[in-house]
mmCIF file of C-alpha atoms in Angstrom:
data_model
loop_
_atom_site.group_PDB
_atom_site.id
_atom_site.type_symbol
_atom_site.label_atom_id
_atom_site.label_comp_id
_atom_site.label_asym_id
_atom_site.label_seq_id
_atom_site.Cartn_x
_atom_site.Cartn_y
_atom_site.Cartn_z
ATOM 1 C CA LEU F 735 -11.344 -79.444 -16.429
ATOM 2 C CA ALA F 736 -12.250 -79.751 -20.079
ATOM 3 C CA LYS F 737 -13.627 -76.609 -21.663
ATOM 4 C CA THR F 738 -16.902 -76.944 -23.524
ATOM 5 C CA THR F 739 -18.332 -74.985 -26.423
ATOM 6 C CA GLN F 740 -22.029 -74.941 -27.265
ATOM 7 C CA PRO F 741 -24.198 -72.788 -29.509
ATOM 8 C CA ILE F 742 -25.435 -69.798 -27.568
ATOM 9 C CA SER F 743 -29.003 -70.223 -28.702
ATOM 10 C CA MET F 744 -31.248 -72.369 -30.861
ATOM 11 C CA ASP F 745 -34.836 -72.151 -32.047
ATOM 12 C CA SER F 746 -37.040 -75.051 -33.023
ATOM 13 C CA TYR F 747 -40.707 -75.929 -33.376
ATOM 14 C CA GLU F 748 -42.997 -78.131 -31.388
ATOM 15 C CA GLY F 749 -42.886 -81.764 -32.437
ATOM 16 C CA GLN F 750 -39.418 -81.501 -33.968
ATOM 17 C CA GLU F 751 -36.315 -83.356 -32.892
ATOM 18 C CA VAL F 752 -33.670 -81.042 -31.496
ATOM 19 C CA ASN F 753 -29.974 -81.815 -31.480
ATOM 20 C CA ILE F 754 -27.575 -79.711 -29.441
ATOM 21 C CA THR F 755 -23.898 -80.340 -30.018
ATOM 22 C CA CYS F 756 -21.154 -79.655 -27.526
ATOM 23 C CA SER F 757 -17.448 -79.539 -28.341
ATOM 24 C CA HIS F 758 -14.912 -80.668 -25.760
ATOM 25 C CA ASN F 759 -11.625 -81.144 -27.555
ATOM 26 C CA ASN F 760 -9.492 -81.600 -24.437
ATOM 27 C CA ILE F 761 -11.654 -84.169 -22.716
ATOM 28 C CA ALA F 762 -9.646 -86.414 -20.403
ATOM 29 C CA THR F 763 -9.744 -90.186 -20.206
ATOM 30 C CA ASN F 764 -11.679 -90.235 -16.943
ATOM 31 C CA ASP F 765 -14.112 -87.472 -17.894
ATOM 32 C CA TYR F 766 -17.827 -88.077 -18.279
ATOM 33 C CA ILE F 767 -20.259 -85.969 -20.267
ATOM 34 C CA THR F 768 -23.362 -84.750 -18.490
ATOM 35 C CA TRP F 769 -26.225 -82.593 -19.680
ATOM 36 C CA TYR F 770 -28.451 -80.459 -17.500
ATOM 37 C CA GLN F 771 -31.595 -78.453 -18.183
ATOM 38 C CA GLN F 772 -32.372 -75.249 -16.366
ATOM 39 C CA PHE F 773 -35.588 -73.255 -16.258
ATOM 40 C CA PRO F 774 -35.628 -69.666 -14.985
ATOM 41 C CA SER F 775 -35.346 -69.384 -11.205
ATOM 42 C CA GLN F 776 -34.769 -73.107 -10.764
ATOM 43 C CA GLY F 777 -31.713 -75.242 -10.148
ATOM 44 C CA PRO F 778 -30.364 -77.316 -13.059
ATOM 45 C CA ARG F 779 -32.050 -80.637 -13.626
ATOM 46 C CA PHE F 780 -30.051 -83.724 -14.626
ATOM 47 C CA ILE F 781 -30.957 -84.996 -18.087
ATOM 48 C CA ILE F 782 -28.437 -87.610 -19.132
ATOM 49 C CA GLN F 783 -24.855 -88.739 -18.681
ATOM 50 C CA GLY F 784 -22.509 -90.814 -20.789
ATOM 51 C CA TYR F 785 -18.935 -91.834 -21.396
ATOM 52 C CA LYS F 786 -18.932 -93.174 -24.930
ATOM 53 C CA THR F 787 -21.184 -94.310 -27.799
ATOM 54 C CA LYS F 788 -24.885 -93.803 -27.166
ATOM 55 C CA VAL F 789 -26.977 -93.441 -24.067
ATOM 56 C CA THR F 790 -30.750 -93.203 -24.055
ATOM 57 C CA ASN F 791 -33.263 -92.585 -21.302
ATOM 58 C CA GLU F 792 -36.907 -91.610 -21.155
ATOM 59 C CA VAL F 793 -36.290 -87.973 -22.025
ATOM 60 C CA ALA F 794 -33.231 -87.789 -24.288
ATOM 61 C CA SER F 795 -30.416 -89.509 -26.109
ATOM 62 C CA LEU F 796 -26.744 -88.705 -25.920
ATOM 63 C CA PHE F 797 -24.470 -89.489 -28.845
ATOM 64 C CA ILE F 798 -20.712 -89.578 -28.286
ATOM 65 C CA PRO F 799 -18.334 -90.326 -31.176
ATOM 66 C CA ALA F 800 -15.338 -92.566 -30.748
ATOM 67 C CA ASP F 801 -12.870 -89.710 -30.229
ATOM 68 C CA ARG F 802 -15.157 -88.203 -27.548
ATOM 69 C CA LYS F 803 -14.231 -84.676 -28.596
ATOM 70 C CA SER F 804 -17.856 -83.757 -28.992
ATOM 71 C CA SER F 805 -21.279 -84.951 -27.927
ATOM 72 C CA THR F 806 -24.828 -84.383 -29.088
ATOM 73 C CA LEU F 807 -27.900 -84.174 -26.921
ATOM 74 C CA SER F 808 -30.996 -85.244 -28.821
ATOM 75 C CA LEU F 809 -34.452 -84.257 -27.616
ATOM 76 C CA PRO F 810 -37.215 -86.094 -29.498
ATOM 77 C CA ARG F 811 -40.458 -84.311 -30.352
ATOM 78 C CA VAL F 812 -39.949 -81.198 -28.283
ATOM 79 C CA SER F 813 -42.771 -79.212 -26.756
ATOM 80 C CA LEU F 814 -43.064 -75.627 -25.544
ATOM 81 C CA SER F 815 -42.098 -76.785 -22.063
ATOM 82 C CA ASP F 816 -38.663 -77.781 -23.342
ATOM 83 C CA THR F 817 -37.768 -74.107 -23.679
ATOM 84 C CA ALA F 818 -34.841 -73.791 -21.296
ATOM 85 C CA VAL F 819 -31.080 -73.461 -21.053
ATOM 86 C CA TYR F 820 -29.135 -76.658 -21.643
ATOM 87 C CA TYR F 821 -25.668 -77.119 -20.228
ATOM 88 C CA CYS F 822 -23.043 -79.608 -21.380
ATOM 89 C CA LEU F 823 -20.604 -80.441 -18.603
ATOM 90 C CA VAL F 824 -17.450 -82.502 -18.875
ATOM 91 C CA GLY F 825 -15.446 -83.759 -15.955
ATOM 92 C CA PRO F 826 -14.484 -86.658 -13.710
ATOM 93 C CA ARG F 827 -16.959 -88.127 -11.256
ATOM 94 C CA GLY F 828 -14.859 -88.240 -8.125
ATOM 95 C CA VAL F 829 -16.465 -87.186 -4.883
ATOM 96 C CA ASP F 830 -14.572 -83.935 -4.695
ATOM 97 C CA ASP F 831 -14.489 -83.201 -8.405
ATOM 98 C CA LYS F 832 -16.224 -79.913 -9.022
ATOM 99 C CA ILE F 833 -18.414 -78.993 -11.933
ATOM 100 C CA ILE F 834 -17.707 -75.799 -13.837
ATOM 101 C CA PHE F 835 -20.503 -74.480 -16.016
ATOM 102 C CA GLY F 836 -20.078 -73.027 -19.460
ATOM 103 C CA LYS F 837 -22.515 -70.576 -20.987
ATOM 104 C CA GLY F 838 -25.054 -73.167 -22.062
ATOM 105 C CA THR F 839 -27.484 -73.162 -24.986
ATOM 106 C CA ARG F 840 -30.751 -71.254 -24.788
ATOM 107 C CA LEU F 841 -33.313 -73.393 -26.578
ATOM 108 C CA HIS F 842 -36.499 -71.657 -27.615
ATOM 109 C CA ILE F 843 -39.363 -73.821 -28.819
ATOM 110 C CA LEU F 844 -41.896 -72.102 -31.023
ATOM 111 C CA PRO F 845 -45.516 -73.181 -31.510
ATOM 112 C CA GLY N 1371 -33.539 -89.045 -9.139
ATOM 113 C CA ALA N 1372 -31.969 -87.943 -5.911
ATOM 114 C CA VAL N 1373 -33.373 -84.892 -4.168
ATOM 115 C CA VAL N 1374 -31.448 -81.896 -2.956
ATOM 116 C CA SER N 1375 -33.521 -79.335 -1.114
ATOM 117 C CA GLN N 1376 -32.772 -75.704 -0.356
ATOM 118 C CA HIS N 1377 -34.390 -73.396 2.145
ATOM 119 C CA PRO N 1378 -35.543 -70.719 1.945
ATOM 120 C CA SER N 1379 -36.591 -70.422 -1.677
ATOM 121 C CA TRP N 1380 -36.414 -66.675 -1.406
ATOM 122 C CA VAL N 1381 -35.407 -64.220 1.281
ATOM 123 C CA ILE N 1382 -35.295 -60.474 1.630
ATOM 124 C CA CYS N 1383 -32.957 -58.953 4.170
ATOM 125 C CA LYS N 1384 -31.766 -55.528 5.153
ATOM 126 C CA SER N 1385 -28.330 -54.302 4.233
ATOM 127 C CA GLY N 1386 -25.820 -55.136 6.949
ATOM 128 C CA THR N 1387 -27.610 -58.190 8.266
ATOM 129 C CA SER N 1388 -26.708 -61.839 7.743
ATOM 130 C CA VAL N 1389 -28.792 -64.514 6.127
ATOM 131 C CA LYS N 1390 -28.433 -68.293 6.110
ATOM 132 C CA ILE N 1391 -29.369 -70.659 3.302
ATOM 133 C CA GLU N 1392 -29.657 -74.389 3.960
ATOM 134 C CA CYS N 1393 -28.935 -77.203 1.531
ATOM 135 C CA ARG N 1394 -30.018 -80.745 2.348
ATOM 136 C CA SER N 1395 -29.585 -84.025 0.545
ATOM 137 C CA LEU N 1396 -32.848 -85.778 1.330
ATOM 138 C CA ASP N 1397 -32.228 -89.361 0.313
ATOM 139 C CA PHE N 1398 -28.482 -89.770 0.166
ATOM 140 C CA GLN N 1399 -25.406 -88.775 2.106
ATOM 141 C CA ALA N 1400 -23.112 -86.158 0.649
ATOM 142 C CA THR N 1401 -19.598 -85.699 1.947
ATOM 143 C CA THR N 1402 -19.173 -82.909 -0.561
ATOM 144 C CA MET N 1403 -21.590 -80.221 -1.612
ATOM 145 C CA PHE N 1404 -21.066 -77.299 -3.956
ATOM 146 C CA TRP N 1405 -22.389 -73.755 -3.821
ATOM 147 C CA TYR N 1406 -23.054 -71.664 -6.916
ATOM 148 C CA ARG N 1407 -24.185 -68.162 -7.606
ATOM 149 C CA GLN N 1408 -26.133 -67.118 -10.667
ATOM 150 C CA PHE N 1409 -27.006 -63.673 -11.983
ATOM 151 C CA PRO N 1410 -29.931 -63.174 -14.376
ATOM 152 C CA LYS N 1411 -29.268 -64.431 -17.905
ATOM 153 C CA GLN N 1412 -25.863 -65.765 -16.879
ATOM 154 C CA SER N 1413 -24.426 -69.186 -16.184
ATOM 155 C CA LEU N 1414 -23.769 -70.671 -12.761
ATOM 156 C CA MET N 1415 -20.566 -69.578 -11.064
ATOM 157 C CA LEU N 1416 -18.964 -71.972 -8.598
ATOM 158 C CA MET N 1417 -18.341 -70.268 -5.278
ATOM 159 C CA ALA N 1418 -17.008 -73.021 -3.055
ATOM 160 C CA THR N 1419 -16.798 -76.702 -2.308
ATOM 161 C CA SER N 1420 -18.272 -77.659 1.041
ATOM 162 C CA ASN N 1421 -16.652 -80.612 2.800
ATOM 163 C CA GLU N 1422 -18.293 -82.421 5.702
ATOM 164 C CA GLY N 1423 -16.261 -82.008 8.844
ATOM 165 C CA SER N 1424 -13.673 -79.669 7.357
ATOM 166 C CA LYS N 1425 -13.248 -76.198 5.958
ATOM 167 C CA ALA N 1426 -14.763 -75.236 2.663
ATOM 168 C CA THR N 1427 -12.604 -74.650 -0.379
ATOM 169 C CA TYR N 1428 -13.354 -71.328 -2.013
ATOM 170 C CA GLU N 1429 -12.895 -70.409 -5.644
ATOM 171 C CA GLN N 1430 -10.625 -67.557 -6.528
ATOM 172 C CA GLY N 1431 -12.242 -64.198 -5.938
ATOM 173 C CA VAL N 1432 -14.864 -65.448 -3.489
ATOM 174 C CA GLU N 1433 -14.611 -63.858 -0.051
ATOM 175 C CA LYS N 1434 -14.605 -66.630 2.513
ATOM 176 C CA ASP N 1435 -15.363 -64.222 5.370
ATOM 177 C CA LYS N 1436 -18.440 -62.930 3.591
ATOM 178 C CA PHE N 1437 -19.776 -66.288 2.427
ATOM 179 C CA LEU N 1438 -19.471 -68.624 5.386
ATOM 180 C CA ILE N 1439 -20.007 -72.277 4.600
ATOM 181 C CA ASN N 1440 -20.605 -74.952 7.186
ATOM 182 C CA HIS N 1441 -21.055 -78.633 6.375
ATOM 183 C CA ALA N 1442 -22.389 -79.846 9.695
ATOM 184 C CA SER N 1443 -23.466 -83.320 8.664
ATOM 185 C CA LEU N 1444 -23.528 -85.688 5.717
ATOM 186 C CA THR N 1445 -26.871 -84.267 4.645
ATOM 187 C CA LEU N 1446 -26.645 -80.578 5.475
ATOM 188 C CA SER N 1447 -24.551 -77.671 4.286
ATOM 189 C CA THR N 1448 -25.280 -74.032 5.006
ATOM 190 C CA LEU N 1449 -24.240 -70.823 3.307
ATOM 191 C CA THR N 1450 -24.333 -67.674 5.418
ATOM 192 C CA VAL N 1451 -24.032 -64.340 3.664
ATOM 193 C CA THR N 1452 -22.625 -62.030 6.301
ATOM 194 C CA SER N 1453 -23.112 -58.275 6.413
ATOM 195 C CA ALA N 1454 -25.123 -58.494 3.243
ATOM 196 C CA HIS N 1455 -25.134 -55.650 0.734
ATOM 197 C CA PRO N 1456 -27.327 -55.066 -2.303
ATOM 198 C CA GLU N 1457 -24.604 -56.399 -4.609
ATOM 199 C CA ASP N 1458 -24.930 -59.771 -2.851
ATOM 200 C CA SER N 1459 -28.451 -60.070 -4.226
ATOM 201 C CA SER N 1460 -28.446 -63.114 -6.451
ATOM 202 C CA PHE N 1461 -29.724 -66.636 -7.028
ATOM 203 C CA TYR N 1462 -27.774 -69.153 -4.945
ATOM 204 C CA ILE N 1463 -27.806 -72.848 -5.822
ATOM 205 C CA CYS N 1464 -26.300 -75.834 -4.070
ATOM 206 C CA SER N 1465 -25.526 -79.288 -5.382
ATOM 207 C CA ALA N 1466 -24.270 -82.642 -4.169
ATOM 208 C CA ARG N 1467 -23.014 -85.899 -5.628
ATOM 209 C CA ASP N 1468 -24.988 -89.072 -5.103
ATOM 210 C CA TYR N 1469 -22.715 -92.104 -4.703
ATOM 211 C CA GLY N 1470 -25.578 -94.430 -5.387
ATOM 212 C CA ALA N 1471 -26.369 -92.828 -8.735
ATOM 213 C CA GLY N 1472 -23.017 -93.047 -10.466
ATOM 214 C CA ASN N 1473 -21.773 -90.010 -8.573
ATOM 215 C CA THR N 1474 -24.199 -87.870 -10.512
ATOM 216 C CA ILE N 1475 -24.518 -84.310 -9.258
ATOM 217 C CA TYR N 1476 -28.001 -83.147 -8.296
ATOM 218 C CA PHE N 1477 -28.957 -79.539 -7.705
ATOM 219 C CA GLY N 1478 -31.217 -77.826 -5.244
ATOM 220 C CA GLU N 1479 -34.103 -75.629 -6.288
ATOM 221 C CA GLY N 1480 -32.119 -72.463 -5.658
ATOM 222 C CA SER N 1481 -32.587 -69.560 -3.273
ATOM 223 C CA TRP N 1482 -33.239 -65.974 -4.272
ATOM 224 C CA LEU N 1483 -31.590 -63.438 -2.019
ATOM 225 C CA THR N 1484 -32.591 -59.796 -2.210
ATOM 226 C CA VAL N 1485 -30.748 -57.308 -0.032
ATOM 227 C CA VAL N 1486 -32.500 -53.967 0.427
#
């Protein structure tokens, strides 16, 4: 399983765009990149998943360069409710393939 | 997105007793589910992979006789903490892959266990 490295914490302000970058230098060919959000005392919530280039959904965008050794989660116009821990996970999507969590990034949104 | 439900959300039990936590995939079938443990301010730690109809696969360092996992059907996995002790107090989270959603993993709401 590819190891991931993220900033431990980040601060931003309401209304700003927040970009969280994750490094995964040993990503394998069949690995996908998935981001989760976790609030205290709740299970992680799926945000977005991608393999290459750019993926966008109603809550975020995921940018993946051609070499796939890193990825950036972009949250547009954050609000206080976006304060949470964000995890970048890299791995295959087979039925039995397990997900190993790194330390995640604690994002704190300030008013 | 797909829904994975856990029950109970929180439970308090006496030291030495056993407690069961259920994990259900509500709108998809899951041949494989995963159980995690999380301590405050820390990341999720994978405990075991639960396989429908067969024995669970435990991660290194996880006591299989203490944390009994049963995957009785394609929508239900249970984690039983046997002879619980205060050090077993933690937040337990399950997850499952949804075939119909690009094999995306969805997580349950989590279950707080407090052993007194």
